[in-house]
Coordinates of C-alpha atoms and ligand atoms in Angstrom, one line a residue:
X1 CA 109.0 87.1 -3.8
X2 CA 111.5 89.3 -2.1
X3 CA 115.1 89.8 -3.0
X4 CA 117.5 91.4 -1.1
X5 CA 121.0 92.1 -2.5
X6 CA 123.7 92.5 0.1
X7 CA 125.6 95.9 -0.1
X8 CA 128.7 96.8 2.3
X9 CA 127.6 100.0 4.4
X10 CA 128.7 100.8 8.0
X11 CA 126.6 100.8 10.8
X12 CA 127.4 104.3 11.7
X13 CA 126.5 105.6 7.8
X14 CA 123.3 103.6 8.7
X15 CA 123.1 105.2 11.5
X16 CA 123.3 108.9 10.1
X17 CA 121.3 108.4 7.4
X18 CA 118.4 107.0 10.0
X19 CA 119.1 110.3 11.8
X20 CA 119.0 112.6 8.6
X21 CA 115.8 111.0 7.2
X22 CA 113.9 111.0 11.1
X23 CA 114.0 115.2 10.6
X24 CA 111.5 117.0 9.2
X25 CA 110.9 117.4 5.3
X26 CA 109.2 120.5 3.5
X27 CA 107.8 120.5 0.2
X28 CA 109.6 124.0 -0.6
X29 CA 107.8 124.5 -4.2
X30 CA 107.3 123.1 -7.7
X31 CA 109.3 124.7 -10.7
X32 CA 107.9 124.8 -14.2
X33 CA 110.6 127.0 -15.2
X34 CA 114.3 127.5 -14.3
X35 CA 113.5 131.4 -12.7
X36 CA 111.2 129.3 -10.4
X37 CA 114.2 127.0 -9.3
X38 CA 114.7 127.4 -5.2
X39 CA 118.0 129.4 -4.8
X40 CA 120.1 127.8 -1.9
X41 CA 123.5 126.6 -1.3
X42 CA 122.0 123.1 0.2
X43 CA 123.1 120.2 -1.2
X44 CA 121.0 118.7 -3.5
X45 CA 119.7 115.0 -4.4
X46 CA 117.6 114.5 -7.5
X47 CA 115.2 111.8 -8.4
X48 CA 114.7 110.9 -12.0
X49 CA 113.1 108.0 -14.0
X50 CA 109.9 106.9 -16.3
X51 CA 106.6 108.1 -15.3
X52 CA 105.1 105.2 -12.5
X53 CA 108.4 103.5 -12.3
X54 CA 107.7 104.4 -8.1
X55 CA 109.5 107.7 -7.9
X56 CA 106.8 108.9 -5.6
X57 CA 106.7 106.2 -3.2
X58 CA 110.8 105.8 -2.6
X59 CA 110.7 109.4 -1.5
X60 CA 107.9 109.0 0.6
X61 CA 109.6 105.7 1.9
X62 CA 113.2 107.1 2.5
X63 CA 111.1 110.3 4.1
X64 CA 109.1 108.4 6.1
X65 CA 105.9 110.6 4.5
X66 CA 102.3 109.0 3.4
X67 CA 102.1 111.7 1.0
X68 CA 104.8 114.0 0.6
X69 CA 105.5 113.2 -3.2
X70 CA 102.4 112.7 -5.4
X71 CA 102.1 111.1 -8.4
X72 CA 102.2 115.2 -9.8
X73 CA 104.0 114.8 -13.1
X74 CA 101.3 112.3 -14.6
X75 CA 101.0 113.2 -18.4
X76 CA 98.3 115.7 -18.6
X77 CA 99.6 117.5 -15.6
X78 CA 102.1 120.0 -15.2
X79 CA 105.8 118.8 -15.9
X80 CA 107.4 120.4 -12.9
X81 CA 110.2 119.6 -11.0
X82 CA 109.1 120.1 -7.2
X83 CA 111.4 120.8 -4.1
X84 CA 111.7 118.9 -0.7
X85 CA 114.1 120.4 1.9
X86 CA 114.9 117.9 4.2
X87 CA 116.1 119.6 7.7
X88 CA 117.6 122.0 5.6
X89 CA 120.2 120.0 5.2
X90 CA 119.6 118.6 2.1
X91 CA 117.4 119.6 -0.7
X92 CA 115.3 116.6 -2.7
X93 CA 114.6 117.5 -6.3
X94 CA 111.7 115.5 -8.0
X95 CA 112.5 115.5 -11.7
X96 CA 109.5 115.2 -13.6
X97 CA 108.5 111.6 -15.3
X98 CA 109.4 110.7 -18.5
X99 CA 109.2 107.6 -21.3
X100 CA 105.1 107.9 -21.3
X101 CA 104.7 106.3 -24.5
X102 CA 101.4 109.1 -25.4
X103 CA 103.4 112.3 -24.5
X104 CA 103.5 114.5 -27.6
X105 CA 106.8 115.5 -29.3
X106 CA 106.2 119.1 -28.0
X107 CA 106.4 118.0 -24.5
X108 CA 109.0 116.1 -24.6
X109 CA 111.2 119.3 -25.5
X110 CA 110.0 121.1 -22.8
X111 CA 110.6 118.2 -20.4
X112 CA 114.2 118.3 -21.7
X113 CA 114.7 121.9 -22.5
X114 CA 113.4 122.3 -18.2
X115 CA 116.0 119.3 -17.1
X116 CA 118.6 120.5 -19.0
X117 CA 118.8 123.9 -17.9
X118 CA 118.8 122.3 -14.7
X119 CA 121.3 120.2 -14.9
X120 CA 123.4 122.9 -16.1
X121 CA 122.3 125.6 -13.5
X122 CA 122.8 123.8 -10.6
X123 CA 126.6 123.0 -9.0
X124 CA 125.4 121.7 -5.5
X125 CA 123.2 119.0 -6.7
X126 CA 125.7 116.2 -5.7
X127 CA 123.8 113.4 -7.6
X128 CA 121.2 112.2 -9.3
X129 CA 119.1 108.7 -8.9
X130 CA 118.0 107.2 -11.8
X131 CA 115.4 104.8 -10.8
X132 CA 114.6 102.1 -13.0
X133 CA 111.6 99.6 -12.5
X134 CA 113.5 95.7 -11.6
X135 CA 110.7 94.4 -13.7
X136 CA 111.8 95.7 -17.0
X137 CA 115.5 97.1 -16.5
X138 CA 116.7 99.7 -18.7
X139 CA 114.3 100.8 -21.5
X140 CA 115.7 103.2 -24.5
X141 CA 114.1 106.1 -22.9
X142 CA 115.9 105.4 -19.7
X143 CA 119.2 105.0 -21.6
X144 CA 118.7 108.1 -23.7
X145 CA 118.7 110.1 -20.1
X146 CA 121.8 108.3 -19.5
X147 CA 123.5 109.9 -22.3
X148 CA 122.0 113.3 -21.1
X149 CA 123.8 112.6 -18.1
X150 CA 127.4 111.7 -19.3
X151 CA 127.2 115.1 -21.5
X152 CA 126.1 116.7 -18.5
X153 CA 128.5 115.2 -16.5
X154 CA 126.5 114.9 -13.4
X155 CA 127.2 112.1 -11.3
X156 CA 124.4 109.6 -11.4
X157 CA 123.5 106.1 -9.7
X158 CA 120.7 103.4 -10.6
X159 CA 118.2 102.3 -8.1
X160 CA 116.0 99.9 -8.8
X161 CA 112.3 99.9 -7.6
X162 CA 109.6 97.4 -6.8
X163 CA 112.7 94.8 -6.4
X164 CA 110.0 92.8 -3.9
X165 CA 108.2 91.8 -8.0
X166 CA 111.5 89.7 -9.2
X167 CA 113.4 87.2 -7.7
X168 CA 117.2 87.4 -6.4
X169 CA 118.4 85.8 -9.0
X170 CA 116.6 87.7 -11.8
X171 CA 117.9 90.8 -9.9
X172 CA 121.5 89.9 -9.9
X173 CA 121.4 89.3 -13.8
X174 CA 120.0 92.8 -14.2
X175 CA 122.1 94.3 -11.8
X176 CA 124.9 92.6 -13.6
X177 CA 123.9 93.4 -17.1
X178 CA 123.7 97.1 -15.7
X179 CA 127.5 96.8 -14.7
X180 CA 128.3 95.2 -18.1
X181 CA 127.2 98.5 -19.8
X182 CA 128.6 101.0 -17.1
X183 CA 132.4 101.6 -19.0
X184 CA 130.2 103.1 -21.6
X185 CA 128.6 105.9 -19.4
X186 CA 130.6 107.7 -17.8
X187 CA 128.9 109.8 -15.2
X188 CA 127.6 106.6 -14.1
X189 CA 128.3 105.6 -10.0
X190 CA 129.2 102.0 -10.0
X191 CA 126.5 101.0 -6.9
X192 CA 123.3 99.5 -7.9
X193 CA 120.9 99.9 -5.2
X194 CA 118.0 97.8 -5.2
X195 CA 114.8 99.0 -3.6
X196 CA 111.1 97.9 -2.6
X197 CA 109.1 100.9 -0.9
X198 CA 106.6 98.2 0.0
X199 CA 108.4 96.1 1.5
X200 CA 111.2 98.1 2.9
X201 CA 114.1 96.8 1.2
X202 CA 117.2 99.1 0.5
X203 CA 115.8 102.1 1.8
X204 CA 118.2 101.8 5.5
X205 CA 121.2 101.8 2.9
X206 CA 119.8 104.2 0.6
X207 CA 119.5 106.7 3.7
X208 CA 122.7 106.2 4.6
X209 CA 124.5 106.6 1.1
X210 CA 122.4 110.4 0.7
X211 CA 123.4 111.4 3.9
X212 CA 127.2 110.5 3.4
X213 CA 126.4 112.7 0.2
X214 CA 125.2 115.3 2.4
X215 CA 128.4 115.5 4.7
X216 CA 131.1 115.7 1.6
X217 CA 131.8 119.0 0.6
Ligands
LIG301 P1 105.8 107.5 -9.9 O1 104.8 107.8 -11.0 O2 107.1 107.1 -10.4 O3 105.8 108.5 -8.8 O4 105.2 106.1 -9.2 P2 104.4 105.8 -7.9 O5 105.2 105.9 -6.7 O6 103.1 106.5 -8.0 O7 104.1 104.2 -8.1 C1 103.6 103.7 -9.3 C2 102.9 102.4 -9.0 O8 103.9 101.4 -8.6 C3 101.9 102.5 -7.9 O9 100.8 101.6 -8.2 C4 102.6 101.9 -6.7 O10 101.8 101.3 -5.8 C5 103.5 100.9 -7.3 N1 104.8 100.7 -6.5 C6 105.6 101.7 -6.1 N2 106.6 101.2 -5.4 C7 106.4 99.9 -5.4 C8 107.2 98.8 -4.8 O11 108.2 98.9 -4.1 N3 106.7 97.5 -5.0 C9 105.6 97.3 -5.7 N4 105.2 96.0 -5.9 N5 104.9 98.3 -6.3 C10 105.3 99.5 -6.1

């Protein structure tokens, strides 16, 4: 199966996004703690969703890396979020996993206490992409971040991973039961992207939407 949902973008956003993501990217470091947090005045992308929803292998799809992201924030390990300057033009956070069904209470808080405070300490991250796995759409975990984000206020999009494992038309009911809810968060960007880091899809328009997020100021 492969499904591929059409989405309006210029050939000359694709274009600098295919430019942007052809440079050089840097794992910079990975912070356990706000003090540890990278301090720069690069704008900033971040990646967020359940643990093995494919966080790992979008970023090393839109990066063009083998292993630049590892699965790192597999419960058990360290809950860090880890840095990626990308020609130092924009900085890549990778927000640790969540929603692993045998993570203790106690972690939890620390993955939220650590999210949080970054949320709240950082005015140049420009947005935040929540993926969500096109097999199973929005789980409560996922929509509980949701919430985090609307109190937060910080801008946030969906973008659906391993899109290649459903069909279109199962993809355009989920995308459109995603749009049904959207009035009711309100950080939420209306554009659902739909991705497959194995088979390529979405990741030439995905490019091209973070590097127009790059160029605003
Ligand atoms: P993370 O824990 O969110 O970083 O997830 P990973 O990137 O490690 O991926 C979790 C699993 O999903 C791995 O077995 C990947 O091979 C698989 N996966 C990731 N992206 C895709 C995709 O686009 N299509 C399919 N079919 N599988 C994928």
């Amino acid at each position: 199966m492969s499904s591929e949902i059409e989405i309006d973008v210029s050939p000359e956003d694709l274009e600098t996004g295919r430019l942007l993501f052809a440079k050089e990217c840097t794992f910079i470091l990975g912070a356990v703690k706000m003090e540890h947090i990278p301090i720069t005045d690069l704008p900033e992308i971040a990646f967020a969703g359940r643990s093995n929803v494919g966080k790992s292998s979008l970023i090393n799809a839109l990066t063009r890396r083998k292993s630049l992201a590892r699965t790192s924030n597999t419960p058990g390990r360290t809950q860090e979020i880890n840095f990626f300057s990308l020609d130092e033009k924009l900085m890549i956070a990778d927000l640790p996993g969540y929603g692993y069904a045998k993570v203790s209470k106690a972690r939890v808080q620390i993955w939220t206490r650590l999210v949080n405070s970054y949320l709240k300490g950082r005015p140049q991250l420009r947005r935040i992409l929540l993926l969500i796995d096109a097999r199973h759409g929005l789980k409560s975990s996922d929509e509980d971040i949701m919430k985090m984000l609307n109190v937060a206020a910080v801008s946030y999009q969906i973008v659906l991973t391993k899109s290649d494992k459903i069909g279109k038309g199962a993809l355009e009911k989920l995308i459109e039961g995603i749009n049904k809810k959207a009035p009711f968060h309100t950080a939420l960007h209306p554009e659902v992207i739909a991705t497959s880091s194995r088979k390529g899809i979405g990741i030439e328009i995905l490019r091209a939407r973070l590097a127009k997020l790059t160029e605003q100021v």
